[in-house]
Amino acid sequence: MKIDVLGVGFNNLTLEEAVQAGAGLVETEGFHYTVTPNPEFLLTARKNDAFKQALLGADLVLPDGVGVLYSAKILGRPLKSRVPGIEFAQGLLAWMAGHGKRLFLLGAKPGVAELAAANLKSTYPGLIICGTHDGYFQEDGPVVEEIRASAADVVFVCLGAPKQELWMVHNGPATGAHLMIGLGGSLDVFAGVVERAPKTFQKLGLEWLHRLIKEPKRFGRMAKLPLVLWYALGARIRRR
């Protein structure tokens, strides 16, 4: 049973439980996909019904953002823990490397996915990366066929939200993959192009602050995020 946070249902799992659930989906016949909503996703979903439906239809919905956890607490429906998408991916990569599963990397600027692939194969000996493709494509068809031909078990879809979630819904089943995961800018981190926030920021749930310091132009977007807490408070008051 999922926990409703402002209209989006989240799986109530620890990181370890989420990785186990992801591995289970890879081993299950048919197509499945995972999304990792942060507060910005929740705000977008309020205005974009197709995006909201994509989030609701996911097999795994993991809270990637401390604002989601705070909103859940305000609503009286606390979640076990934050599950950052990149850490979920890392846990799944370790499992894949030991089970002979095949990974396709989709997204980022030209050359980034290839660099990420090289780094990941070095970090996870035995990991099979069966293909890569940048995110700057105009037609879906050739990319879908490339993934199908690669016989990928898992695809990291790093096109940014809401594009990546809608892409997985529309194209995932045709690729033959068992699991797709929307991971935003994770390929840039895996490639070493972008540095993840220091551990202290991660533990405190302040990765957003680190990004803001590095990219001040994000201030306009970040300034909207407290709205999520305001909406959560309003929903709790209306429920009384």
Short mmCIF file of C-alpha atoms in Angstrom, two decimals:
data_model
loop_
_atom_site.label_atom_id
_atom_site.label_comp_id
_atom_site.label_asym_id
_atom_site.label_seq_id
_atom_site.Cartn_x
_atom_site.Cartn_y
_atom_site.Cartn_z
CA MET A 1 0.00 0.00 0.00
CA LYS A 2 1.36 3.41 -0.98
CA ILE A 3 1.38 6.54 1.18
CA ASP A 4 -0.48 9.47 -0.39
CA VAL A 5 1.48 12.73 -0.32
CA LEU A 6 -0.41 15.52 -2.10
CA GLY A 7 -1.99 13.16 -4.59
CA VAL A 8 1.06 11.04 -5.36
CA GLY A 9 1.40 7.58 -3.80
CA PHE A 10 4.86 6.71 -2.40
CA ASN A 11 6.21 3.29 -1.52
CA ASN A 12 7.12 3.32 2.18
CA LEU A 13 10.54 1.67 1.98
CA THR A 14 14.07 2.07 3.27
CA LEU A 15 16.86 2.33 0.70
CA GLU A 16 17.74 -1.35 1.20
CA GLU A 17 14.11 -2.41 0.81
CA ALA A 18 13.78 -0.29 -2.33
CA VAL A 19 16.83 -1.95 -3.91
CA GLN A 20 15.38 -5.37 -3.12
CA ALA A 21 12.07 -4.34 -4.66
CA GLY A 22 13.85 -3.02 -7.76
CA ALA A 23 15.78 -6.26 -8.15
CA GLY A 24 12.50 -8.13 -7.89
CA LEU A 25 11.05 -6.08 -10.74
CA VAL A 26 14.08 -6.85 -12.92
CA GLU A 27 13.45 -10.56 -12.34
CA THR A 28 9.73 -10.25 -13.11
CA GLU A 29 8.33 -10.68 -16.61
CA GLY A 30 6.95 -7.63 -18.39
CA PHE A 31 7.78 -3.93 -18.23
CA HIS A 32 8.08 -1.93 -15.02
CA TYR A 33 9.27 1.56 -14.16
CA THR A 34 10.45 3.52 -11.14
CA VAL A 35 10.14 7.25 -10.42
CA THR A 36 11.89 9.29 -7.75
CA PRO A 37 9.76 12.37 -7.02
CA ASN A 38 11.11 15.36 -5.13
CA PRO A 39 9.03 18.41 -4.07
CA GLU A 40 9.38 19.96 -7.53
CA PHE A 41 7.73 16.85 -9.01
CA LEU A 42 4.77 17.28 -6.66
CA LEU A 43 4.32 20.90 -7.71
CA THR A 44 4.52 20.01 -11.41
CA ALA A 45 2.05 17.15 -10.97
CA ARG A 46 -0.56 19.58 -9.63
CA LYS A 47 -0.60 21.32 -13.02
CA ASN A 48 0.33 18.50 -15.42
CA ASP A 49 -2.14 15.64 -15.33
CA ALA A 50 -0.20 13.44 -17.77
CA PHE A 51 2.85 13.72 -15.50
CA LYS A 52 0.74 12.98 -12.43
CA GLN A 53 -0.68 9.87 -14.07
CA ALA A 54 2.85 8.75 -14.97
CA LEU A 55 3.85 9.05 -11.31
CA LEU A 56 0.73 7.21 -10.16
CA GLY A 57 1.31 4.40 -12.64
CA ALA A 58 4.88 3.64 -11.57
CA ASP A 59 5.69 0.32 -9.93
CA LEU A 60 8.05 2.00 -7.48
CA VAL A 61 7.65 5.60 -6.30
CA LEU A 62 10.58 6.62 -4.11
CA PRO A 63 10.82 9.88 -2.10
CA ASP A 64 13.88 11.72 -3.39
CA GLY A 65 13.71 14.95 -1.45
CA VAL A 66 13.54 15.88 2.22
CA GLY A 67 10.56 18.10 1.41
CA VAL A 68 8.55 15.00 0.55
CA LEU A 69 9.35 13.51 3.96
CA TYR A 70 8.39 16.72 5.77
CA SER A 71 5.13 16.92 3.80
CA ALA A 72 4.32 13.30 4.70
CA LYS A 73 4.92 14.07 8.39
CA ILE A 74 2.70 17.16 8.24
CA LEU A 75 -0.04 15.01 6.71
CA GLY A 76 0.35 12.47 9.50
CA ARG A 77 1.60 9.78 7.11
CA PRO A 78 5.33 9.56 7.81
CA LEU A 79 7.59 7.72 5.39
CA LYS A 80 10.42 5.48 6.64
CA SER A 81 13.22 7.40 4.94
CA ARG A 82 14.34 9.42 1.99
CA VAL A 83 15.46 7.24 -0.93
CA PRO A 84 17.68 9.31 -3.26
CA GLY A 85 17.41 8.08 -6.82
CA ILE A 86 21.16 7.98 -7.32
CA GLU A 87 21.65 5.84 -4.20
CA PHE A 88 18.86 3.50 -5.29
CA ALA A 89 20.62 3.21 -8.65
CA GLN A 90 23.96 2.47 -6.99
CA GLY A 91 22.44 -0.29 -4.89
CA LEU A 92 20.80 -1.81 -7.94
CA LEU A 93 24.04 -1.57 -9.93
CA ALA A 94 25.85 -3.63 -7.29
CA TRP A 95 23.13 -6.27 -7.49
CA MET A 96 23.14 -6.25 -11.31
CA ALA A 97 26.90 -6.72 -11.44
CA GLY A 98 26.55 -9.91 -9.43
CA HIS A 99 23.62 -11.28 -11.40
CA GLY A 100 24.67 -10.77 -15.01
CA LYS A 101 22.01 -8.17 -15.78
CA ARG A 102 22.34 -5.80 -18.73
CA LEU A 103 22.17 -1.99 -18.41
CA PHE A 104 21.46 0.69 -21.02
CA LEU A 105 22.22 4.35 -20.28
CA LEU A 106 19.98 6.97 -21.90
CA GLY A 107 20.35 10.72 -21.53
CA ALA A 108 22.69 13.67 -20.89
CA LYS A 109 24.84 15.50 -23.43
CA PRO A 110 26.72 13.62 -26.16
CA GLY A 111 29.66 11.73 -24.71
CA VAL A 112 28.49 11.83 -21.10
CA ALA A 113 26.74 8.44 -21.11
CA GLU A 114 29.85 6.80 -22.55
CA LEU A 115 32.02 8.35 -19.83
CA ALA A 116 29.52 7.27 -17.19
CA ALA A 117 29.58 3.74 -18.61
CA ALA A 118 33.36 3.55 -18.32
CA ASN A 119 33.28 4.77 -14.71
CA LEU A 120 30.47 2.41 -13.73
CA LYS A 121 32.18 -0.63 -15.22
CA SER A 122 35.28 0.28 -13.22
CA THR A 123 33.28 0.76 -10.01
CA TYR A 124 31.13 -2.35 -10.44
CA PRO A 125 33.27 -5.16 -11.88
CA GLY A 126 31.14 -7.57 -13.86
CA LEU A 127 28.51 -4.96 -14.73
CA ILE A 128 27.31 -5.38 -18.32
CA ILE A 129 26.56 -2.08 -20.06
CA CYS A 130 24.98 -3.06 -23.34
CA GLY A 131 24.45 0.39 -24.84
CA THR A 132 24.34 4.16 -24.43
CA HIS A 133 22.56 7.03 -26.13
CA ASP A 134 22.57 10.76 -25.40
CA GLY A 135 19.39 12.66 -24.63
CA TYR A 136 19.53 14.90 -27.68
CA PHE A 137 17.41 12.86 -30.06
CA GLN A 138 14.46 14.01 -32.13
CA GLU A 139 12.66 10.72 -32.77
CA ASP A 140 11.86 8.03 -30.22
CA GLY A 141 11.62 5.12 -32.64
CA PRO A 142 15.32 4.61 -33.40
CA VAL A 143 16.20 4.86 -29.69
CA VAL A 144 13.53 2.32 -28.77
CA GLU A 145 14.87 -0.07 -31.40
CA GLU A 146 18.43 0.43 -30.18
CA ILE A 147 17.43 -0.47 -26.63
CA ARG A 148 15.46 -3.50 -27.83
CA ALA A 149 18.40 -4.71 -29.91
CA SER A 150 20.70 -4.36 -26.90
CA ALA A 151 18.55 -6.81 -24.87
CA ALA A 152 18.80 -4.50 -21.86
CA ASP A 153 17.26 -5.65 -18.59
CA VAL A 154 17.44 -2.18 -17.01
CA VAL A 155 17.49 1.31 -18.54
CA PHE A 156 18.54 4.44 -16.67
CA VAL A 157 16.45 7.20 -18.29
CA CYS A 158 18.08 10.55 -17.59
CA LEU A 159 16.10 13.08 -19.61
CA GLY A 160 14.86 15.31 -16.79
CA ALA A 161 11.33 15.50 -15.44
CA PRO A 162 8.64 15.35 -16.69
CA LYS A 163 10.10 14.24 -20.04
CA GLN A 164 11.75 11.09 -18.70
CA GLU A 165 8.62 9.85 -16.90
CA LEU A 166 6.42 10.41 -19.95
CA TRP A 167 9.05 8.77 -22.17
CA MET A 168 9.10 5.65 -20.00
CA VAL A 169 5.30 5.38 -20.06
CA HIS A 170 5.04 5.85 -23.82
CA ASN A 171 8.07 3.88 -24.96
CA GLY A 172 9.10 1.52 -22.18
CA PRO A 173 7.03 -1.55 -23.11
CA ALA A 174 8.32 -1.51 -26.70
CA THR A 175 11.97 -1.66 -25.61
CA GLY A 176 11.71 -5.12 -24.07
CA ALA A 177 13.42 -3.90 -20.88
CA HIS A 178 12.12 -5.16 -17.54
CA LEU A 179 12.84 -2.00 -15.55
CA MET A 180 13.31 1.66 -16.40
CA ILE A 181 14.30 4.25 -13.79
CA GLY A 182 13.95 8.00 -14.18
CA LEU A 183 17.17 9.45 -12.78
CA GLY A 184 17.43 13.06 -13.93
CA GLY A 185 21.03 14.27 -13.89
CA SER A 186 22.54 11.08 -12.45
CA LEU A 187 24.58 10.32 -15.58
CA ASP A 188 26.45 13.60 -15.12
CA VAL A 189 27.37 12.47 -11.60
CA PHE A 190 28.37 8.98 -12.71
CA ALA A 191 30.47 10.52 -15.47
CA GLY A 192 32.20 12.88 -13.05
CA VAL A 193 30.94 15.92 -14.96
CA VAL A 194 28.93 17.10 -11.94
CA GLU A 195 30.02 16.60 -8.33
CA ARG A 196 27.43 15.36 -5.87
CA ALA A 197 26.92 17.32 -2.65
CA PRO A 198 29.32 16.51 0.23
CA LYS A 199 28.22 13.77 2.66
CA THR A 200 27.30 16.32 5.31
CA PHE A 201 24.80 17.98 2.96
CA GLN A 202 23.43 14.56 1.96
CA LYS A 203 22.86 13.41 5.54
CA LEU A 204 21.07 16.65 6.43
CA GLY A 205 18.90 16.51 3.32
CA LEU A 206 20.47 19.72 2.04
CA GLU A 207 21.64 18.63 -1.40
CA TRP A 208 19.27 21.25 -2.81
CA LEU A 209 21.25 23.94 -0.97
CA HIS A 210 24.53 22.65 -2.40
CA ARG A 211 23.04 22.79 -5.91
CA LEU A 212 21.80 26.31 -5.26
CA ILE A 213 25.26 27.44 -4.13
CA LYS A 214 26.79 25.89 -7.25
CA GLU A 215 24.03 27.15 -9.56
CA PRO A 216 22.49 30.40 -8.26
CA LYS A 217 20.30 30.56 -11.38
CA ARG A 218 18.20 27.79 -9.79
CA PHE A 219 16.98 30.19 -7.09
CA GLY A 220 13.69 30.91 -8.87
CA ARG A 221 12.84 27.20 -8.97
CA MET A 222 14.03 26.52 -5.43
CA ALA A 223 12.01 29.42 -4.02
CA LYS A 224 8.81 27.59 -4.96
CA LEU A 225 9.63 24.43 -3.02
CA PRO A 226 8.30 25.61 0.40
CA LEU A 227 4.90 25.65 -1.33
CA VAL A 228 4.84 21.88 -0.94
CA LEU A 229 4.88 22.22 2.85
CA TRP A 230 2.20 24.91 2.66
CA TYR A 231 -0.03 22.65 0.53
CA ALA A 232 0.54 19.77 2.95
CA LEU A 233 -0.42 21.95 5.92
CA GLY A 234 -3.53 23.13 4.10
CA ALA A 235 -4.53 19.55 3.30
CA ARG A 236 -4.14 18.53 6.94
CA ILE A 237 -6.23 21.45 8.17
CA ARG A 238 -9.01 20.68 5.66
CA ARG A 239 -9.05 17.06 6.82
CA ARG A 240 -9.81 18.01 10.43
#
